[in-house]
Coordinates of C-alpha atoms in Angstrom, one line a residue:
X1 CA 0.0 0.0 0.0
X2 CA 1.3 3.2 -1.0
X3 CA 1.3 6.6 1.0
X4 CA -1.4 8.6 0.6
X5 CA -0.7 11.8 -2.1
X6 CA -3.3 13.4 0.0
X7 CA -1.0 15.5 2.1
X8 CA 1.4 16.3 -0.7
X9 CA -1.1 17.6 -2.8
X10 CA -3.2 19.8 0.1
X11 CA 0.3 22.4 0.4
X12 CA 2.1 21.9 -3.1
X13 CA -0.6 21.8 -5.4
X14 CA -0.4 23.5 -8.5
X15 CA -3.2 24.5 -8.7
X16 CA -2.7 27.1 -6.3
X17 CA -0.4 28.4 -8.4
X18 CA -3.6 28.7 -11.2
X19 CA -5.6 30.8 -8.4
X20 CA -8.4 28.0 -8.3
X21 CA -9.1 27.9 -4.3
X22 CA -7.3 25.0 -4.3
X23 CA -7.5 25.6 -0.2
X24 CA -10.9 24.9 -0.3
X25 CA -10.6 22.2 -3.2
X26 CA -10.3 19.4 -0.4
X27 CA -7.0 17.5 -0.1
X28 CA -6.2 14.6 -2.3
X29 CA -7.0 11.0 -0.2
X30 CA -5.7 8.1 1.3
X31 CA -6.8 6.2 -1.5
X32 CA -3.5 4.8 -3.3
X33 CA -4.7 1.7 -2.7
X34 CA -8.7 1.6 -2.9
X35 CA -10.4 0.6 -5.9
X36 CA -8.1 -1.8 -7.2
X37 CA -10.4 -4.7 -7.3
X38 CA -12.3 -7.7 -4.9
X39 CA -9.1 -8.8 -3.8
X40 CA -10.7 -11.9 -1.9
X41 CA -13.7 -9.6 -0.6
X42 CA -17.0 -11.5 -0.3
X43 CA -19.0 -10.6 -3.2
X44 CA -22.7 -9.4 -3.8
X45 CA -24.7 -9.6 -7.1
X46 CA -26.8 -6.1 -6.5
X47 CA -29.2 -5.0 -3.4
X48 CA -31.2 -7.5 -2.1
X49 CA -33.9 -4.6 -1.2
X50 CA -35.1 -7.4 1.1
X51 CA -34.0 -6.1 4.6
X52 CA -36.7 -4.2 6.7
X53 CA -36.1 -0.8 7.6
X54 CA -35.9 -0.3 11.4
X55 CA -39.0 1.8 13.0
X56 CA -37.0 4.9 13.7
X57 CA -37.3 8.2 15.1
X58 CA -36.8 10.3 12.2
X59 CA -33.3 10.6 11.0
X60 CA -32.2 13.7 9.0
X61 CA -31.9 13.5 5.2
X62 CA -30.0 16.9 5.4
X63 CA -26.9 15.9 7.1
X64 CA -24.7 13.7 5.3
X65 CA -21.6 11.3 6.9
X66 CA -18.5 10.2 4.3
X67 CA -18.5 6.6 4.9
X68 CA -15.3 3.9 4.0
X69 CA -15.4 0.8 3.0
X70 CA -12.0 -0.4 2.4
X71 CA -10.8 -1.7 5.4
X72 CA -9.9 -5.6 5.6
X73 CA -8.7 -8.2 8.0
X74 CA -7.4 -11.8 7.2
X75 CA -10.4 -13.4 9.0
X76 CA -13.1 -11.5 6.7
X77 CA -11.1 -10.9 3.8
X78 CA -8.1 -13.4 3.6
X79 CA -5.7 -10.2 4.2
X80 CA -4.9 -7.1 5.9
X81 CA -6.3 -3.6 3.7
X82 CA -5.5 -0.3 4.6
X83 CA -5.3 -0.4 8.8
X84 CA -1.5 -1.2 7.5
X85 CA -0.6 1.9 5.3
X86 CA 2.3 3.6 6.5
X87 CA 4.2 0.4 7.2
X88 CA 2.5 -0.5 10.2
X89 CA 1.4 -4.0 11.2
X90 CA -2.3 -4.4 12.7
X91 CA -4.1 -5.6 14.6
X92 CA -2.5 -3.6 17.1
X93 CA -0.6 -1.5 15.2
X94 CA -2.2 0.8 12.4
X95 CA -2.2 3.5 10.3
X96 CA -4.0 6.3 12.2
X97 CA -3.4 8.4 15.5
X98 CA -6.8 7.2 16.9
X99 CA -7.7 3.2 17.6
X100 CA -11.7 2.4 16.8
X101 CA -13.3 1.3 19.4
X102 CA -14.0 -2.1 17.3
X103 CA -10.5 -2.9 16.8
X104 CA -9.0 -3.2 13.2
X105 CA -12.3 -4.2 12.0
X106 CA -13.3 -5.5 8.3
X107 CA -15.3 -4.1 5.9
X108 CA -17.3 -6.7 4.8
X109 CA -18.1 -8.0 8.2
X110 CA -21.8 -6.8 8.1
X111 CA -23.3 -8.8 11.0
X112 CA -21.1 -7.4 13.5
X113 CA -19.0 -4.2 12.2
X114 CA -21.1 -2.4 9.5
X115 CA -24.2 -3.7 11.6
X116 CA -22.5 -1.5 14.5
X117 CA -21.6 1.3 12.4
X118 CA -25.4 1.8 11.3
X119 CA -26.7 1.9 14.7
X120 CA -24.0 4.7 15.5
X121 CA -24.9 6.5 12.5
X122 CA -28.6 5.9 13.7
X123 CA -27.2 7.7 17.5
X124 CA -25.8 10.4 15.4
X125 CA -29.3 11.7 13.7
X126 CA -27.8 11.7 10.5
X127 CA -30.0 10.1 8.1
X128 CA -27.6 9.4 5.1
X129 CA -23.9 8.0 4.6
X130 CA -21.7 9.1 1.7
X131 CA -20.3 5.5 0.5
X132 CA -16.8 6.1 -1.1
X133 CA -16.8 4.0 -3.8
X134 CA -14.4 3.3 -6.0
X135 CA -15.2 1.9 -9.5
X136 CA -16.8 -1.4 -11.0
X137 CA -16.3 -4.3 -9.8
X138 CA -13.6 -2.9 -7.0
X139 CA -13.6 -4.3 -3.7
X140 CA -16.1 -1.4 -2.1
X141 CA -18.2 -1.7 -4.9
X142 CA -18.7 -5.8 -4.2
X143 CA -19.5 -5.2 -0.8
X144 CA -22.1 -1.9 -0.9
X145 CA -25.3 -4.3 -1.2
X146 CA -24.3 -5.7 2.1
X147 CA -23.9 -2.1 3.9
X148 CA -26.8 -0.9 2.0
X149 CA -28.6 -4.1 3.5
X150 CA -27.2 -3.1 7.3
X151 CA -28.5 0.7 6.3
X152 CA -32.0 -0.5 5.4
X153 CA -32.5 -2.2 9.1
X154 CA -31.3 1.2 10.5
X155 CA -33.4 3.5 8.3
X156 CA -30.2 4.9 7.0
X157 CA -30.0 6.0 3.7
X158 CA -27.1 5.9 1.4
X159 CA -25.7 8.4 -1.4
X160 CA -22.2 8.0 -3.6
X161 CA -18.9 9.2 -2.8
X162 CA -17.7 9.2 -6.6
X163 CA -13.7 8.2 -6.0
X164 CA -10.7 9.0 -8.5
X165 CA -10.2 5.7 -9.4
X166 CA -7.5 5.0 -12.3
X167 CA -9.1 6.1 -15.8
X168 CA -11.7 8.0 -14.1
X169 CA -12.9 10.3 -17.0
X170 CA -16.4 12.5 -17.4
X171 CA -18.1 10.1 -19.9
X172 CA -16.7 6.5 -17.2
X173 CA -19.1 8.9 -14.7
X174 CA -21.9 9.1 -16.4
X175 CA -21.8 5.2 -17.1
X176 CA -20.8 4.9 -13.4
X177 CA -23.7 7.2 -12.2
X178 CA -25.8 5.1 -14.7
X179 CA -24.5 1.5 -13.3
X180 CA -25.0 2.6 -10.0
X181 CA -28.5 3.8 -10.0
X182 CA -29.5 0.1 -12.0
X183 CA -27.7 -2.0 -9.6
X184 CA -28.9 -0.4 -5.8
X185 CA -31.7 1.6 -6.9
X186 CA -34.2 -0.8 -5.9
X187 CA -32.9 -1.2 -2.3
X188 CA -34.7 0.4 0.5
X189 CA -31.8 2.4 1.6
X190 CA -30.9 4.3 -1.8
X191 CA -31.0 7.4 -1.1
X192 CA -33.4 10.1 -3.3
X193 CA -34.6 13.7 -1.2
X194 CA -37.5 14.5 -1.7
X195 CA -36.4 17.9 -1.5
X196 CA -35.2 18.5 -4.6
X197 CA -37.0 16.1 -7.0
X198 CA -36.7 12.6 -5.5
X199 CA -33.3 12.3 -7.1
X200 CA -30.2 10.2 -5.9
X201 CA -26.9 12.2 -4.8
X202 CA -23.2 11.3 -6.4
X203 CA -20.6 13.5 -4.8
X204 CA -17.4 13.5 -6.9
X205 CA -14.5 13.7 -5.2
X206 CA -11.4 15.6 -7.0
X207 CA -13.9 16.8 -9.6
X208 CA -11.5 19.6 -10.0
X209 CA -8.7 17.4 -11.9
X210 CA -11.1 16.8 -15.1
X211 CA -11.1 20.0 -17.3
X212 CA -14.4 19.1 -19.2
X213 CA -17.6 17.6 -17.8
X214 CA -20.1 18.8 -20.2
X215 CA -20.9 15.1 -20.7
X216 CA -22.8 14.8 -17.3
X217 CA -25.2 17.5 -18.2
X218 CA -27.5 15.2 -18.9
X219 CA -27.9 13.5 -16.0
X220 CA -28.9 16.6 -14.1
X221 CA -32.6 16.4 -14.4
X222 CA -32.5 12.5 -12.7
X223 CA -29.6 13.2 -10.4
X224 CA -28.1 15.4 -8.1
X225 CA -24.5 15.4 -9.0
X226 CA -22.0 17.7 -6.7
X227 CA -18.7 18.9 -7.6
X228 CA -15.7 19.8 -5.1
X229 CA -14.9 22.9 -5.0
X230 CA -15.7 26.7 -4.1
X231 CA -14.6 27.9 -7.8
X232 CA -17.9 28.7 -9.2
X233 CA -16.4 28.5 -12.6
X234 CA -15.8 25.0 -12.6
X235 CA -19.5 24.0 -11.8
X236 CA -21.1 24.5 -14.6
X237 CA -22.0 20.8 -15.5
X238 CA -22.9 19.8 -11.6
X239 CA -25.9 20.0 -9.8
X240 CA -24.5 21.0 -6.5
X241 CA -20.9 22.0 -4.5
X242 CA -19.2 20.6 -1.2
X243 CA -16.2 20.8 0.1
X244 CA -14.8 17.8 1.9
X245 CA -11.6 19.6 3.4
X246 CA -11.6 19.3 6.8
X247 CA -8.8 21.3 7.3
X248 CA -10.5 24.7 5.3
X249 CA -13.5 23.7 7.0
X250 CA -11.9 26.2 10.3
X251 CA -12.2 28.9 8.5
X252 CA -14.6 28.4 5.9
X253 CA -12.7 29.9 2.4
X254 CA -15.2 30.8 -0.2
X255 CA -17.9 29.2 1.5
X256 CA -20.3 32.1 1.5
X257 CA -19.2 32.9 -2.2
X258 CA -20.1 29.5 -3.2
X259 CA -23.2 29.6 -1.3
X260 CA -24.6 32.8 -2.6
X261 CA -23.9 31.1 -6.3
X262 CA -25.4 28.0 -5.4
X263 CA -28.7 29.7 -4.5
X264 CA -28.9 31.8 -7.7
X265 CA -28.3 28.9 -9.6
X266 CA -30.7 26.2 -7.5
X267 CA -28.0 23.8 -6.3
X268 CA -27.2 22.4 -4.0
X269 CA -24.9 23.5 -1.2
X270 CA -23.7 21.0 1.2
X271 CA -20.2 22.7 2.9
X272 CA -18.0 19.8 4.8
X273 CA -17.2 20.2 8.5
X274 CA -14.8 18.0 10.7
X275 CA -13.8 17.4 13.7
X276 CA -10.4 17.5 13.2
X277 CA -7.9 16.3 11.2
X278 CA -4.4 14.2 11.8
X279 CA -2.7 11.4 9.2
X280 CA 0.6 11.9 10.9
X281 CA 1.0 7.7 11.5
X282 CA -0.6 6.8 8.1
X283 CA 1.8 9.7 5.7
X284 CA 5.5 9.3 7.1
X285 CA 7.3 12.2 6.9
X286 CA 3.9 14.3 5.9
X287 CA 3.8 18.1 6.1
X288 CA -0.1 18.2 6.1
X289 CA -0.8 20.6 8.5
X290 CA -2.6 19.2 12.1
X291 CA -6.0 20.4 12.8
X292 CA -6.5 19.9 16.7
X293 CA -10.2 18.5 17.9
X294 CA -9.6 20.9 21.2
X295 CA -12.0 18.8 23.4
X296 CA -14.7 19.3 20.4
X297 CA -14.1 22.8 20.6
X298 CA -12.9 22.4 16.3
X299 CA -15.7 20.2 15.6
X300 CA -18.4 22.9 16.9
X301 CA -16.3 25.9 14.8
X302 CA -17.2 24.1 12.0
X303 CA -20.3 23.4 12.0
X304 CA -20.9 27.2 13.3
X305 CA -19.1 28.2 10.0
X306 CA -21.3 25.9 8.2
X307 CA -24.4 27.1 9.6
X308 CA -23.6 30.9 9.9
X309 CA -25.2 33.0 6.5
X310 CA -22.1 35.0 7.2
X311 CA -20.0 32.6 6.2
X312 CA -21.4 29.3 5.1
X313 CA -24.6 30.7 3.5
X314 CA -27.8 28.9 3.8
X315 CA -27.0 25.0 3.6
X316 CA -29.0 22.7 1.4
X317 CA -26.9 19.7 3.5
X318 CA -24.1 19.7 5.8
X319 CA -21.6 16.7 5.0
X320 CA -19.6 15.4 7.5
X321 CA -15.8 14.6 7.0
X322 CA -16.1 11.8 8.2
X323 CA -17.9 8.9 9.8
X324 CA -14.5 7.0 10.0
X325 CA -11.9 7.7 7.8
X326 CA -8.9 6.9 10.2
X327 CA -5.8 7.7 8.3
X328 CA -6.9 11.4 8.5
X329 CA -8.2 11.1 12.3
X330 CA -11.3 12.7 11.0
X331 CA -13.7 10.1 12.5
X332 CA -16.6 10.5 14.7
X333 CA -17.1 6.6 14.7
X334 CA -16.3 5.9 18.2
X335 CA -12.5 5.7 19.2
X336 CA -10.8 3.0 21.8
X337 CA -10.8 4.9 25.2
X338 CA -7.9 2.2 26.0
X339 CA -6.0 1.6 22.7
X340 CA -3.0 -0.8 22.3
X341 CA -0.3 0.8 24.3
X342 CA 3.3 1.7 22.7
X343 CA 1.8 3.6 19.5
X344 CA 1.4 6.5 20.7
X345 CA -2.3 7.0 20.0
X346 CA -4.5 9.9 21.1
X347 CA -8.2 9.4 22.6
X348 CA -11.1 11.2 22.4
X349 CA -10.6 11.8 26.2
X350 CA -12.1 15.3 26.9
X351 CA -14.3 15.8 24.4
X352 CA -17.3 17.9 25.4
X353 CA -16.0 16.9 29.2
X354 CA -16.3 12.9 28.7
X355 CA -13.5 11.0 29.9
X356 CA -13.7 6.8 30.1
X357 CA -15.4 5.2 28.0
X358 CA -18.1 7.7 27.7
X359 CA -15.8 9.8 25.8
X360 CA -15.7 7.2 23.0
X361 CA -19.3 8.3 22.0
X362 CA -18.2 12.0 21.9
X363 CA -19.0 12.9 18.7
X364 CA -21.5 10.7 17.7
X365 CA -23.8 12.5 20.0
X366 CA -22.5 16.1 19.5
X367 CA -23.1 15.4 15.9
X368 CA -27.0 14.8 17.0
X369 CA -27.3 18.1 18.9
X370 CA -26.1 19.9 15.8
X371 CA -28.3 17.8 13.2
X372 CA -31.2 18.9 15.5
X373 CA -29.4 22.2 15.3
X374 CA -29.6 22.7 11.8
X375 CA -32.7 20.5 10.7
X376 CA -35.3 20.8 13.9
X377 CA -37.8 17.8 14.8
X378 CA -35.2 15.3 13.3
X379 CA -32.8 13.4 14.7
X380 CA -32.4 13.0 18.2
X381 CA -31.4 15.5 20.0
X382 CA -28.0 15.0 22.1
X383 CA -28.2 11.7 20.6
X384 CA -29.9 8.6 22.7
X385 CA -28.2 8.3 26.0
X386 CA -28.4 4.9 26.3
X387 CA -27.7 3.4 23.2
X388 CA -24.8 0.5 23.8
X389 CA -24.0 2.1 27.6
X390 CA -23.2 -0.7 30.1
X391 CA -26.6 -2.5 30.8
X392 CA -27.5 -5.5 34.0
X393 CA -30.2 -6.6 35.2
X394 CA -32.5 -8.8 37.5
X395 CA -32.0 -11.4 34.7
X396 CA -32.9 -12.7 31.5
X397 CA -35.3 -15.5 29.9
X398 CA -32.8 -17.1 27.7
X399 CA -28.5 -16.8 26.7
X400 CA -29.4 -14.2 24.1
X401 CA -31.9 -12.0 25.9
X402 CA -29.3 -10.4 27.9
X403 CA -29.9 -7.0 29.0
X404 CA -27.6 -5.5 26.6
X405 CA -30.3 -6.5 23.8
X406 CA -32.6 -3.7 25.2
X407 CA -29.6 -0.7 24.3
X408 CA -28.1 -2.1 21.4
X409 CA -30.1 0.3 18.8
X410 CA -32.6 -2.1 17.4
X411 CA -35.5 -4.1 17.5
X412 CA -35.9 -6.0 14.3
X413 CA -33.1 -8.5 14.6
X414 CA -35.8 -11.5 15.0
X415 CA -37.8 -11.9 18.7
X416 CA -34.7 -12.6 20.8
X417 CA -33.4 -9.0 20.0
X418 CA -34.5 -8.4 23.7
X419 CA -34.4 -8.5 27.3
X420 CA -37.0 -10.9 28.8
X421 CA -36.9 -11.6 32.2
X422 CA -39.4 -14.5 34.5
X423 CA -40.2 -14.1 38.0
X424 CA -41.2 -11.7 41.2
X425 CA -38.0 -9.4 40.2
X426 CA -37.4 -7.7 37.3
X427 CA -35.4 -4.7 36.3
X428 CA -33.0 -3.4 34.1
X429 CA -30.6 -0.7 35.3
X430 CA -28.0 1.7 32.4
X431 CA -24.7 3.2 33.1
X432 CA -25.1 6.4 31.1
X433 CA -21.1 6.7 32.2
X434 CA -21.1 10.3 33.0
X435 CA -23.9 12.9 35.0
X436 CA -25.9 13.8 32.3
X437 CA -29.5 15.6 32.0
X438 CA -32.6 12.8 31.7
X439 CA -35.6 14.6 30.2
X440 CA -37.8 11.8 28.5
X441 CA -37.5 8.1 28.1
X442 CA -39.0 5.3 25.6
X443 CA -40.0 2.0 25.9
X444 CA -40.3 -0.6 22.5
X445 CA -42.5 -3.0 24.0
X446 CA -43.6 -6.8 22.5
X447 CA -45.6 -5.4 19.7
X448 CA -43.0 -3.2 18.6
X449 CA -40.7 -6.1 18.5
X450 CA -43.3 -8.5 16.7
X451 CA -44.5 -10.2 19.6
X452 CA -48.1 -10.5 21.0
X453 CA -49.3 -7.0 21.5
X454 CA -51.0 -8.2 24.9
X455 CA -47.5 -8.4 26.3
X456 CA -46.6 -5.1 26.1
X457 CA -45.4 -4.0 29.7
X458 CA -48.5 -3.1 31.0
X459 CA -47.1 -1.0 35.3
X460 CA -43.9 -0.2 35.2
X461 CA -41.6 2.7 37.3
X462 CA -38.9 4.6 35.4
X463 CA -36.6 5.8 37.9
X464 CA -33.1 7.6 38.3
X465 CA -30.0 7.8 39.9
X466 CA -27.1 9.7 40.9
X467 CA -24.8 6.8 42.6
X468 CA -27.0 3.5 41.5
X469 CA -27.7 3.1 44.6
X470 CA -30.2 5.8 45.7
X471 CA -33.0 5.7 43.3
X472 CA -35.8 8.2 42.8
X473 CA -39.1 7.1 40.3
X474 CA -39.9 10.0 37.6
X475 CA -42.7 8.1 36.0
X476 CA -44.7 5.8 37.4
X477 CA -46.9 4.1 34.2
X478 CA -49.7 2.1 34.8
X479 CA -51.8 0.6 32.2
X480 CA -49.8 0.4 29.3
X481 CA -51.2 -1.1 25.7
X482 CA -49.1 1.2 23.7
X483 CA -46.4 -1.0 21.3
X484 CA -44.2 2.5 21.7
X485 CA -44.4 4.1 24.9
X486 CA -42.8 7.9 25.6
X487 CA -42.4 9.4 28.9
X488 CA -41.2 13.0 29.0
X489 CA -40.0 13.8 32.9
X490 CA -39.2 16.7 34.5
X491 CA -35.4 17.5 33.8
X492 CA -33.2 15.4 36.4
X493 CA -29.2 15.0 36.4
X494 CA -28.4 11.5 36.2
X495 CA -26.0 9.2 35.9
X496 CA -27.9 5.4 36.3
X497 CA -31.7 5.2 34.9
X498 CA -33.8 2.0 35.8
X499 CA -37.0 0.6 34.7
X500 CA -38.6 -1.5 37.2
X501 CA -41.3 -3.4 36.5
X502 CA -44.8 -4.1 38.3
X503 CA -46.9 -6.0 36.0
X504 CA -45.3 -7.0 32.7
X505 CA -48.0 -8.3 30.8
X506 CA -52.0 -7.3 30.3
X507 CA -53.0 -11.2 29.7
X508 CA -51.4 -12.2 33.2
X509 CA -48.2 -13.4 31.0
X510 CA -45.6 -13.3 33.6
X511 CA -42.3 -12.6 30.9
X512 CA -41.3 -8.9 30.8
X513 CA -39.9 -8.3 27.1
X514 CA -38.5 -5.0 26.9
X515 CA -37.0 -4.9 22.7
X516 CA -35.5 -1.2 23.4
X517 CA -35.1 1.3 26.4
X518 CA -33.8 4.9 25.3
X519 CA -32.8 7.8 27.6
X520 CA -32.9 11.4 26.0
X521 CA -31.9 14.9 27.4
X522 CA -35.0 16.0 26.5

């Protein structure tokens, strides 16, 4: 694998020397490597469009997260990809300055890591990922039916990260652009807003490097097709603008300028904020300049310049740079509080005052106040508090009806995606890892879950706590039918939540089956 030309390219460009905001152009990527075929990935022949999409508070089509799928480990994908650039040697050792929190995961592993990733991008409130995607027939391309399968049971929707694959030319676009909409246009996940004709969205990365695109002209009126860059003069053929640099993304360059032309012209404007950026383990010997996260103090001054008319205009989307690429340490996908000692990685530790393994979560759930910021009634605000926290209980039913099932972000994995507890005692306590705010809690009862509507948890308590110890009820519920319950308390710091239950059944059914519990600020 080859060092990325990303960081040579972001300072000695020439096309700064052509005055074409190259500064705001976005830096080349870590992407040597990508693209170059299936290399032993497991295959997929097209969406499936048969996975159910997960009954969801509503997610936010306006807020988009770059997404990668070109990391492989010998146990998925019969080698190591990418979590070696730089010369490194993973598992332990890998090419970023942050460790993620699943370890030097794979790619295609879509039970357990890109089923993980959607439920974080579900925490988020961001409704769509930006799939980087790097030609036909390469080895992200075999395995997007599979993510776009994982999306679907989220309610995650997925648009195209358009890469600079070898040979990339205007006219291999629009037959791209024309491939992709045949092969995963019928699955539920494909994304199309509504908001500007039902159309799908194709970002293309590095736009700037091809002089003519006149031939995608055509496709405007079926697609929304963005180019990167703030140089007005080069958009011509495109349908919208972003930005991708997370590094211009402090101070915004050309942002408003861009905006203000997007607007007169009915694009699309969707400027790229970050939280931060740092590829100084995966480019040896880089000069890419370091963008520190300050505690998430970067993260915020972006999405301020974003959302600011003074300088980032009125936004049609905000995309986010990124979900998790890791040579660039732009992620928000949670980071390993603990990471392998002796490589010297940073943590998330800090952010927005987390420490532990609360901090790991950081930005997933700053990213939700913002998308709630930007596009109101969406989302979840501050994120859910306890999605995947630490979770015991009075016990469980059966091996796989632990209490973890009732925080792990869904409840259409089958009926033992659950807690379910028998007898006289039955509760289920959450570590929400740090003294937070608790403003309003639901419940995803039986029905929700597919079960027998009659054994919805009929009198239960919801209660709180400061040491786990001390416990104060904040709703007592009695009477329950409802498949979905919501219980909005008065505002209470907390650190534990419990739900203890009186009557877990309206039949007499003496099983409690909680699918989902989730905790919200308010």
């Amino acid at each position: 694998m080859s060092p990325s030309p990303r960081s040579i390219r972001l300072l000695a460009t020439p096309l700064l020397l052509l005055g074409l905001f190259a500064a705001t152009i976005g830096p080349a990527p870590d992407r040597a490597s990508a693209g170059t075929g299936s290399s032993g990935a497991p295959a997929t022949n097209g969406a499936t469009g048969s996975a159910p999409a997960v009954a969801a508070a509503e997610l936010s089509n306006k807020v988009h997260l770059f997404y990668y799928s070109w990391y492989g480990n010998p146990a998925t994908s019969g080698q190591w990809r990418h979590w070696q650039q730089g010369g490194h040697t993973p598992p332990d050792d890998i090419g970023a300055d942050l460790y993620p929190s699943l370890g030097a995961y794979d790619s295609g592993d879509y039970a357990g890591a890109v089923a993980q990733h959607m439920a974080w991008v579900r925490q988020s409130g961001a409704g769509v990922i930006v799939y980087s995607w790097w030609g036909q027939g390469s080895f992200e391309d075999n395995l997007a039916a599979g993510v776009l399968d994982a999306a679907a049971r989220q309610g995650v929707k997925v648009a195209w990260h358009l890469e600079p694959y070898q040979g990339r030319t205007a006219a291999s676009t629009v037959a791209d652009v024309n491939y992709i909409n045949q092969r995963y246009g019928s699955s539920p996940a494909f994304f199309r807003d509504p908001e500007h004709g039902n159309r799908p969205a194709f970002y293309v990365f590095e736009s700037v490097r091809i002089t003519d695109w006149s031939p995608i002209a055509p496709l405007k009126a079926n697609n929304i097709i963005l180019a990167q860059t703030t140089n007005t003069s080069l958009v011509g053929d495109f349908g919208g603008i972003y930005t991708y640099d997370g590094i211009a993304g402090a101070t915004a360059p050309g942002w408003q300028q861009a905006a203000a032309y997007a607007k007169a012209n009915g694009l699309v404007w969707a400027p790229s904020v970050a939280p931060g950026y740092i590829d100084d383990r995966a480019v040896v010997g880089n000069t890419t300049p370091t963008v520190d996260r300050a505690n998430g103090a970067m993260y915020d001054q972006q999405w301020n310049n974003a959302l600011n008319p003074a300088t980032g205009g009125t936004p049609s989307w905000v995309s986010v740079t990124s979900f998790n690429e890791w040579h660039e340490g732009s992620s928000i996908e949670p980071a390993r509080a603990n990471p392998p000692a002796g490589h010297g990685y940073l943590t998330y530790t800090g952010a927005y005052g987390r420490t532990g393994a609360a901090a790991e979560t950081a930005y997933l759930d700053r990213t939700a106040y913002w998308v709630n910021r930007f596009d109101p009634g969406t989302g979840v605000p501050e994120g859910n508090l306890a999605l995947n926290r630490p979770a015991t209980a009075s016990g469980q039913c059966a091996v796989g009806e632990a209490a973890g099932k009732a925080v792990n972000g869904t409840w259409s994995g089958g009926l033992s995606d659950k807690w379910c507890v028998l007898g006289n005692t039955r509760w289920l306590r959450v570590d929400l890892q740090s003294n937070t705010q608790v403003g309003r809690f639901v419940l995803r009862h039986s029905g929700a879950g597919g079960e027998n509507p009659a054994w919805n948890t009929r009198d239960f308590d919801l209660q709180t706590s400061i040491d786990g110890t001390t416990w104060t009820t904040v709703a007592a519920v009695r009477g329950n039918t409802a498949d979905v319950s919501t219980h909005p308390v008065a505002p209470v710091t907390a650190r534990y939540v419990r739900l203890n239950v009186l009557a877990p059944a309206s039949d007499g059914n003496t099983a409690t089956r909680v699918y989902e519990l989730e905790v919200y600020r308010a």
